[in-house]
Amino acid sequence: MRVACLGGGPAGLYFAISMKLRDPSHEIVVIERNRPNDTFGWGVVLSDETLDNCQLNDPISAKSIREHFAYWDDIATHYRGEKIVSGGHGFCGIGRKKLLNLLQDRARELDVELRFESEFGSTDDFADYDLIVASDGLNSKVRSEHADVFKPDIEKRACKFIWLGTHQKFDDAFTFIFEETEHGWIWVHAYQFDDDTATFIVECAEDTWLNFGFDKMSQEETIAACEKIFAKYLDGHALMSNAKHLRGSAWLNFPRVLCEKWSHQNIVLMGDAAATAHFSIGSGTKLALESAIDLADRLHSNATMEEAFACYEDERRLEVLRLQSAARNSLEWFEEIDRYLDLAPTQFAYSLLTRSQRISHENLRLRDKDWLEGAEKWFEGRSTGQAPKDSRPPMFTPFRIRGLELENRIVVSPMAQYSAKDGTPDDWHFVHYTSRALGGAGLVYTEMTCVSPEGRITPGCTGLYDPEHEKAWKRIVDFVHAETPAKMAMQLGHSGPKGSTQLGWDEMDAPLPGENWEILGPSPVAWSDKNATPREMTRADMDKVRDDFVSAAEMTERCGFDLLELHFAHGYLLSAFITPLTNRRSDEYGGSLENRLRFPLEVFRAVRAVWPDEKPISVRISANDWVGDEGVTPMEAVEIARVLKEEGVDIIDVSAGQTSKKAQPVYGRMFQTPFSDRIRNEAGIATMAVGNIYEPDHVNSILMAGRADLCCLARPHLTNPYWTLHAAAQLGYDRADWPKQYYAGRDQMQRLAARAEATVMKV
């Protein structure tokens, strides 16, 4: 096979090597526009996993690469005058020039032709080659030439960065430096890659970049300014640039590259030409080398090139998307760094370490147990106001809001049971709620409980508008308070446009098959083509709904509930006022966000007036309608949260979606937590995180990083009412409050968990 590798970076060179190893008869040429010793980065980072893959593929080049690596184990974070060091991370770095030279030497040994200082005009220039590998980098000419097929999606990200080097030593840790200046925050990613040189990437937001005047500086002036900013970390050493090929400034914006297709006829994309991963997770070279191995394997194990390309893309796209997802989380953390700058140094460092979601709480424990336990003690001390003697998982620290103190930070989310008769909770509800309170959760929510018969979602929904309802709910609350340390939360709502529908296990959100009751909405906008169109509410309707909420809140207090939540989410009545998708009014209740919030705030004020001062009120919102700018966006959700905070709301229960059939949510584990993170740290209000949180590790990571104050779990509590107590045993936490009647089960579970841990440690 005649192969042309267009681009002589790590992807092209290593693919050429990999092909020759599988069949020395291949004729392979690598075309590179630059000279052999030109390179415009400094060091690259590889993981032990990637090195192991390279070792299996080509032990000779792997050995030469390992011999030139700089290794480090720690990550050091310099922030607000503190240096915080966490160990066990296992990185290695090598100079980009050295890596290229080693790969060039190995390619020559295998009889690969290397053509340097060679430009190409079009893939048509290589018509007599069997295979064309487009490894021509970020600004790929091949990708541009066939853009109609590859369909690249290139997004320029927000932060500015410049890739510099220095002879100052950073060989003890991968180092992050955050400096506050008169022009804004500016930070560094620094790491050693040989005995004498370290990479020193300087990054900042664009407004900071403009405030410094970097846009008007030459490279020399930029370097001098950066040396001054970071003088105390450079210890007299200079900063260096090797980007003399660039005219003017060497500052860049990172371009995130995605391609719909990676192959066309006999052309295939590889490395940065196909996809990019932000430098903050150090995976660009990893993707290049591992993609080269995989493509070479596919070409030698499939009958046709077309089949090989299909297998290569199927296999590598999944890995690339996984890394790009982690890289996106990481780069967004830096882009949104302003929201974290009020965190204490310990929590800031933890948030930094876990930013990509590839490192979790328990993973950090494996890496550096002492550091994590110190961080847990800090978290507990902040929660209790006392210096703890030992550490405990963040999920088992107390949380106080107004006069309410929760024993832990696990919340049983509202989960509709569709089992009430005329709004009255029965024995099913008694068992459902009390068993979850016995299961150890700090706070147990009711399902959305409706404030009027016509405000129900389904005929099976619970209500709080009749003395029988009050009596039944009080029975549940009294048991929970008498037998458990758990607290009870009542969620009040009105179905609005989503009312008069079937039970959840019939057809969700579909109208009743028989007689339907009249439904209300801010505007005559139906939930779907199947649903009835709601009647647009009059002022008299608003007065009645407001008063229904007040009456239900008074009943809630008489029942003894500890917290009251108003449901402003998921397309129900108050949510329908907030989102422009269903609020089309032209009066003072529609149009601007201020107007759309007017009636929901009126309800909140009326309820707050009758709810005891010592008891908190939360509000659940949909922080993203998942329809782009047509609906509520995460940015607007922050504004909503700020208004609610000013009005006296104590905590925001941050959900998303379910406001429109047009929504296109992006699911995944903890997929709604970023909305909680944003609201908590930008609006400055306590939050609850919800959405596909199902492991203790998720909970502890979210809490410790300051992404939420409480974590709400729904489905895990449906399958296991004792989720919290089981999590305590799993984590080796022996101070969870088990019912006395269950002590024997507790002891057995703790013994089994300790035995399993001991077995793992031996292995």
Tab-separated table of C-alpha atoms in Angstrom, residues 422-730:
chain	number	residue	atom	x	y	z
A	422	ASP	CA	-59.502	12.759	45.826
A	423	GLY	CA	-56.161	14.253	46.850
A	424	THR	CA	-55.860	12.323	50.135
A	425	PRO	CA	-52.605	10.451	50.846
A	426	ASP	CA	-53.268	6.927	52.145
A	427	ASP	CA	-51.343	4.009	53.650
A	428	TRP	CA	-49.231	3.710	50.485
A	429	HIS	CA	-47.974	7.233	51.022
A	430	PHE	CA	-47.422	6.583	54.726
A	431	VAL	CA	-45.177	3.609	53.997
A	432	HIS	CA	-43.452	5.345	51.079
A	433	TYR	CA	-42.434	8.469	52.996
A	434	THR	CA	-41.750	6.972	56.417
A	435	SER	CA	-39.567	4.184	55.032
A	436	ARG	CA	-37.354	6.719	53.305
A	437	ALA	CA	-37.123	8.765	56.481
A	438	LEU	CA	-36.109	5.583	58.328
A	439	GLY	CA	-33.552	5.049	55.546
A	440	GLY	CA	-31.349	7.867	56.757
A	441	ALA	CA	-31.973	10.793	54.386
A	442	GLY	CA	-31.690	14.196	56.019
A	443	LEU	CA	-34.712	15.653	54.225
A	444	VAL	CA	-37.701	13.874	52.687
A	445	TYR	CA	-39.886	15.669	50.152
A	446	THR	CA	-43.498	15.009	49.363
A	447	GLU	CA	-44.498	14.656	45.757
A	448	MET	CA	-45.842	17.842	44.176
A	449	THR	CA	-48.967	18.400	46.243
A	450	CYS	CA	-51.663	20.407	44.552
A	451	VAL	CA	-53.385	23.425	46.044
A	452	SER	CA	-56.827	22.821	44.498
A	453	PRO	CA	-58.764	20.019	42.789
A	454	GLU	CA	-58.366	21.679	39.386
A	455	GLY	CA	-54.679	22.248	40.126
A	456	ARG	CA	-53.942	18.513	40.184
A	457	ILE	CA	-51.820	16.957	37.458
A	458	THR	CA	-53.733	13.670	37.557
A	459	PRO	CA	-56.668	12.256	39.538
A	460	GLY	CA	-54.084	10.332	41.580
A	461	CYS	CA	-52.107	13.379	42.738
A	462	THR	CA	-52.065	14.416	46.384
A	463	GLY	CA	-53.593	17.672	47.517
A	464	LEU	CA	-53.653	20.049	50.426
A	465	TYR	CA	-57.001	21.790	50.181
A	466	ASP	CA	-59.241	19.609	52.366
A	467	PRO	CA	-59.204	18.828	56.100
A	468	GLU	CA	-58.810	15.133	55.269
A	469	HIS	CA	-55.597	15.927	53.392
A	470	GLU	CA	-54.241	17.818	56.365
A	471	LYS	CA	-55.066	14.968	58.730
A	472	ALA	CA	-53.367	12.367	56.506
A	473	TRP	CA	-50.214	14.433	55.978
A	474	LYS	CA	-49.946	15.201	59.700
A	475	ARG	CA	-49.993	11.479	60.466
A	476	ILE	CA	-46.961	10.987	58.210
A	477	VAL	CA	-45.052	13.975	59.539
A	478	ASP	CA	-45.710	13.066	63.161
A	479	PHE	CA	-44.321	9.552	62.637
A	480	VAL	CA	-41.194	10.829	60.901
A	481	HIS	CA	-40.500	13.339	63.660
A	482	ALA	CA	-41.152	10.802	66.417
A	483	GLU	CA	-39.096	7.932	65.007
A	484	THR	CA	-36.318	9.453	62.899
A	485	PRO	CA	-34.006	12.487	62.776
A	486	ALA	CA	-35.211	13.239	59.216
A	487	LYS	CA	-37.022	16.463	58.360
A	488	MET	CA	-40.037	16.758	56.067
A	489	ALA	CA	-40.529	19.133	53.130
A	490	MET	CA	-43.837	19.903	51.446
A	491	GLN	CA	-43.738	20.792	47.756
A	492	LEU	CA	-46.773	22.822	46.701
A	493	GLY	CA	-47.741	23.352	43.084
A	494	HIS	CA	-50.462	23.892	40.535
A	495	SER	CA	-50.482	21.862	37.333
A	496	GLY	CA	-51.524	24.661	34.981
A	497	PRO	CA	-51.328	23.629	31.289
A	498	LYS	CA	-50.169	20.115	32.248
A	499	GLY	CA	-53.243	19.325	34.335
A	500	SER	CA	-56.087	16.862	33.843
A	501	THR	CA	-53.778	14.127	32.566
A	502	GLN	CA	-53.451	10.373	32.965
A	503	LEU	CA	-51.592	8.539	35.719
A	504	GLY	CA	-47.856	8.302	35.176
A	505	TRP	CA	-47.884	4.581	34.371
A	506	ASP	CA	-50.628	5.066	31.771
A	507	GLU	CA	-49.662	7.749	29.237
A	508	MET	CA	-47.546	10.488	30.768
A	509	ASP	CA	-48.777	14.068	30.240
A	510	ALA	CA	-51.647	12.884	28.012
A	511	PRO	CA	-55.215	14.073	28.711
A	512	LEU	CA	-57.640	11.814	30.518
A	513	PRO	CA	-59.501	9.388	28.231
A	514	GLY	CA	-62.804	10.483	29.735
A	515	GLU	CA	-64.049	13.766	31.121
A	516	ASN	CA	-61.339	16.393	31.657
A	517	TRP	CA	-61.542	19.364	33.973
A	518	GLU	CA	-60.817	22.912	32.870
A	519	ILE	CA	-57.158	23.833	32.945
A	520	LEU	CA	-55.526	27.242	33.324
A	521	GLY	CA	-52.415	28.883	31.946
A	522	PRO	CA	-50.806	32.285	31.539
A	523	SER	CA	-51.710	32.050	27.834
A	524	PRO	CA	-53.790	29.704	25.680
A	525	VAL	CA	-50.783	27.542	24.770
A	526	ALA	CA	-51.359	23.785	24.927
A	527	TRP	CA	-48.689	21.469	26.327
A	528	SER	CA	-48.931	19.332	23.187
A	529	ASP	CA	-51.173	18.670	20.225
A	530	LYS	CA	-52.947	16.053	22.352
A	531	ASN	CA	-53.588	18.261	25.366
A	532	ALA	CA	-56.402	20.702	25.869
A	533	THR	CA	-55.647	24.376	25.443
A	534	PRO	CA	-55.644	26.121	28.829
A	535	ARG	CA	-57.853	29.100	29.456
A	536	GLU	CA	-55.840	32.312	29.796
A	537	MET	CA	-55.959	33.377	33.408
A	538	THR	CA	-57.791	36.495	34.453
A	539	ARG	CA	-56.871	38.617	37.435
A	540	ALA	CA	-59.630	36.881	39.365
A	541	ASP	CA	-58.076	33.505	38.511
A	542	MET	CA	-54.724	34.742	39.768
A	543	ASP	CA	-56.271	35.908	43.025
A	544	LYS	CA	-57.859	32.501	43.585
A	545	VAL	CA	-54.663	30.561	42.797
A	546	ARG	CA	-52.615	32.831	45.060
A	547	ASP	CA	-55.112	32.344	47.882
A	548	ASP	CA	-55.124	28.579	47.308
A	549	PHE	CA	-51.360	28.546	47.782
A	550	VAL	CA	-51.697	30.570	50.989
A	551	SER	CA	-54.345	28.221	52.354
A	552	ALA	CA	-52.203	25.193	51.499
A	553	ALA	CA	-49.174	26.806	53.158
A	554	GLU	CA	-51.182	27.350	56.347
A	555	MET	CA	-52.207	23.679	56.286
A	556	THR	CA	-48.555	22.737	55.678
A	557	GLU	CA	-47.565	24.530	58.869
A	558	ARG	CA	-50.342	22.886	60.883
A	559	CYS	CA	-49.120	19.495	59.629
A	560	GLY	CA	-45.694	20.257	61.108
A	561	PHE	CA	-43.602	20.291	57.914
A	562	ASP	CA	-40.102	21.694	58.366
A	563	LEU	CA	-39.581	23.242	54.929
A	564	LEU	CA	-41.960	24.474	52.250
A	565	GLU	CA	-41.148	24.457	48.548
A	566	LEU	CA	-43.000	26.200	45.741
A	567	HIS	CA	-42.862	24.473	42.363
A	568	PHE	CA	-41.771	27.022	39.744
A	569	ALA	CA	-40.464	24.349	37.340
A	570	HIS	CA	-41.351	21.672	34.763
A	571	GLY	CA	-44.014	23.576	32.879
A	572	TYR	CA	-46.592	23.659	35.670
A	573	LEU	CA	-48.555	26.836	36.270
A	574	LEU	CA	-45.960	29.091	37.911
A	575	SER	CA	-43.264	27.747	35.599
A	576	ALA	CA	-45.554	28.428	32.642
A	577	PHE	CA	-45.574	32.095	33.642
A	578	ILE	CA	-41.765	32.209	33.826
A	579	THR	CA	-40.896	30.640	30.469
A	580	PRO	CA	-41.629	32.625	27.298
A	581	LEU	CA	-42.502	29.318	25.624
A	582	THR	CA	-45.913	29.333	27.305
A	583	ASN	CA	-46.270	32.934	28.479
A	584	ARG	CA	-47.409	34.992	25.489
A	585	ARG	CA	-49.198	37.682	27.473
A	586	SER	CA	-49.025	41.308	26.428
A	587	ASP	CA	-50.010	42.753	29.816
A	588	GLU	CA	-47.851	43.341	32.877
A	589	TYR	CA	-47.520	39.569	33.410
A	590	GLY	CA	-45.820	38.837	30.090
A	591	GLY	CA	-42.890	39.923	27.957
A	592	SER	CA	-39.821	40.793	30.026
A	593	LEU	CA	-38.423	38.497	32.687
A	594	GLU	CA	-39.508	41.012	35.305
A	595	ASN	CA	-43.081	40.751	34.069
A	596	ARG	CA	-43.017	36.962	33.688
A	597	LEU	CA	-41.879	36.647	37.304
A	598	ARG	CA	-44.529	39.039	38.594
A	599	PHE	CA	-47.271	36.510	39.401
A	600	PRO	CA	-44.986	33.725	40.740
A	601	LEU	CA	-43.390	36.307	43.059
A	602	GLU	CA	-46.820	37.478	44.156
A	603	VAL	CA	-47.583	33.893	45.179
A	604	PHE	CA	-44.260	33.567	46.985
A	605	ARG	CA	-44.746	36.813	48.939
A	606	ALA	CA	-48.210	35.792	50.034
A	607	VAL	CA	-46.968	32.380	51.162
A	608	ARG	CA	-43.904	33.803	52.930
A	609	ALA	CA	-46.198	36.122	54.864
A	610	VAL	CA	-48.029	33.194	56.488
A	611	TRP	CA	-45.090	30.786	56.777
A	612	PRO	CA	-43.139	30.968	60.073
A	613	ASP	CA	-39.997	33.111	59.939
A	614	GLU	CA	-37.831	30.383	61.439
A	615	LYS	CA	-38.745	27.928	58.690
A	616	PRO	CA	-37.162	28.120	55.219
A	617	ILE	CA	-38.850	28.238	51.833
A	618	SER	CA	-37.245	26.767	48.745
A	619	VAL	CA	-38.252	27.217	45.122
A	620	ARG	CA	-37.726	24.646	42.379
A	621	ILE	CA	-36.917	26.157	38.987
A	622	SER	CA	-36.157	24.838	35.522
A	623	ALA	CA	-32.736	26.361	34.894
A	624	ASN	CA	-32.735	25.475	31.197
A	625	ASP	CA	-35.674	24.956	28.855
A	626	TRP	CA	-33.276	23.126	26.489
A	627	VAL	CA	-34.534	25.103	23.470
A	628	GLY	CA	-31.770	27.682	23.164
A	629	ASP	CA	-32.627	31.354	23.277
A	630	GLU	CA	-36.336	30.727	22.702
A	631	GLY	CA	-36.781	29.734	26.342
A	632	VAL	CA	-35.155	30.150	29.722
A	633	THR	CA	-31.370	29.779	29.419
A	634	PRO	CA	-28.866	28.978	32.191
A	635	MET	CA	-27.791	32.628	32.126
A	636	GLU	CA	-31.374	33.805	32.642
A	637	ALA	CA	-31.789	31.216	35.393
A	638	VAL	CA	-29.069	33.017	37.351
A	639	GLU	CA	-31.080	36.214	37.078
A	640	ILE	CA	-34.196	34.371	38.247
A	641	ALA	CA	-32.258	33.038	41.236
A	642	ARG	CA	-30.957	36.519	42.081
A	643	VAL	CA	-34.487	37.891	42.112
A	644	LEU	CA	-35.706	35.003	44.275
A	645	LYS	CA	-32.835	35.569	46.690
A	646	GLU	CA	-33.703	39.259	46.977
A	647	GLU	CA	-37.309	38.306	47.705
A	648	GLY	CA	-36.264	36.073	50.588
A	649	VAL	CA	-36.108	32.591	49.078
A	650	ASP	CA	-33.667	30.537	51.155
A	651	ILE	CA	-32.513	27.849	48.741
A	652	ILE	CA	-33.047	27.022	45.049
A	653	ASP	CA	-33.938	23.474	44.023
A	654	VAL	CA	-32.246	23.500	40.613
A	655	SER	CA	-33.881	21.287	38.028
A	656	ALA	CA	-34.189	21.767	34.267
A	657	GLY	CA	-36.468	21.155	31.320
A	658	GLN	CA	-39.901	19.550	31.130
A	659	THR	CA	-41.302	22.901	30.045
A	660	SER	CA	-41.753	22.109	26.349
A	661	LYS	CA	-42.082	19.184	23.969
A	662	LYS	CA	-39.458	20.974	21.828
A	663	ALA	CA	-36.775	20.495	24.462
A	664	GLN	CA	-33.560	18.720	23.509
A	665	PRO	CA	-31.911	17.892	26.829
A	666	VAL	CA	-28.379	16.554	27.048
A	667	TYR	CA	-28.434	13.653	29.490
A	668	GLY	CA	-25.616	12.067	31.448
A	669	ARG	CA	-24.573	11.473	35.030
A	670	MET	CA	-25.065	14.573	37.173
A	671	PHE	CA	-26.244	16.302	33.991
A	672	GLN	CA	-28.121	19.094	35.787
A	673	THR	CA	-25.458	19.778	38.416
A	674	PRO	CA	-23.719	22.463	36.283
A	675	PHE	CA	-26.889	24.572	36.549
A	676	SER	CA	-26.788	24.295	40.344
A	677	ASP	CA	-23.078	25.156	40.302
A	678	ARG	CA	-23.689	28.245	38.214
A	679	ILE	CA	-26.608	29.516	40.283
A	680	ARG	CA	-24.936	28.839	43.638
A	681	ASN	CA	-21.677	30.507	42.759
A	682	GLU	CA	-22.931	33.354	40.585
A	683	ALA	CA	-26.176	34.293	42.356
A	684	GLY	CA	-24.720	33.560	45.795
A	685	ILE	CA	-27.602	31.447	47.075
A	686	ALA	CA	-27.725	27.932	48.492
A	687	THR	CA	-28.805	25.265	46.007
A	688	MET	CA	-29.926	21.678	45.723
A	689	ALA	CA	-28.529	19.639	42.834
A	690	VAL	CA	-30.745	17.088	41.090
A	691	GLY	CA	-30.582	14.859	38.029
A	692	ASN	CA	-28.956	11.434	37.623
A	693	ILE	CA	-27.055	11.609	40.903
A	694	TYR	CA	-26.938	8.006	42.058
A	695	GLU	CA	-23.645	7.214	43.817
A	696	PRO	CA	-22.209	8.454	47.127
A	697	ASP	CA	-19.148	9.495	45.127
A	698	HIS	CA	-21.303	11.815	43.020
A	699	VAL	CA	-22.778	13.410	46.119
A	700	ASN	CA	-19.483	13.957	47.922
A	701	SER	CA	-17.821	15.357	44.799
A	702	ILE	CA	-20.667	17.834	44.207
A	703	LEU	CA	-20.752	19.037	47.806
A	704	MET	CA	-17.002	19.240	48.359
A	705	ALA	CA	-16.498	21.218	45.140
A	706	GLY	CA	-19.131	23.754	46.181
A	707	ARG	CA	-21.454	22.914	43.297
A	708	ALA	CA	-24.469	22.527	45.609
A	709	ASP	CA	-25.358	22.485	49.304
A	710	LEU	CA	-27.744	19.533	49.176
A	711	CYS	CA	-28.117	16.625	46.734
A	712	CYS	CA	-31.515	15.297	45.706
A	713	LEU	CA	-31.867	11.681	44.648
A	714	ALA	CA	-35.087	10.314	43.186
A	715	ARG	CA	-34.818	6.964	41.375
A	716	PRO	CA	-32.142	5.577	43.727
A	717	HIS	CA	-34.620	6.078	46.557
A	718	LEU	CA	-37.350	4.305	44.607
A	719	THR	CA	-35.230	1.174	44.384
A	720	ASN	CA	-33.648	1.488	47.835
A	721	PRO	CA	-35.392	3.427	50.618
A	722	TYR	CA	-32.277	2.893	52.761
A	723	TRP	CA	-29.869	4.343	50.217
A	724	THR	CA	-28.296	6.762	52.707
A	725	LEU	CA	-27.649	4.151	55.401
A	726	HIS	CA	-26.211	1.766	52.826
A	727	ALA	CA	-23.959	4.563	51.529
A	728	ALA	CA	-22.688	5.145	55.074
A	729	ALA	CA	-21.716	1.490	55.403
A	730	GLN	CA	-20.132	1.508	51.954
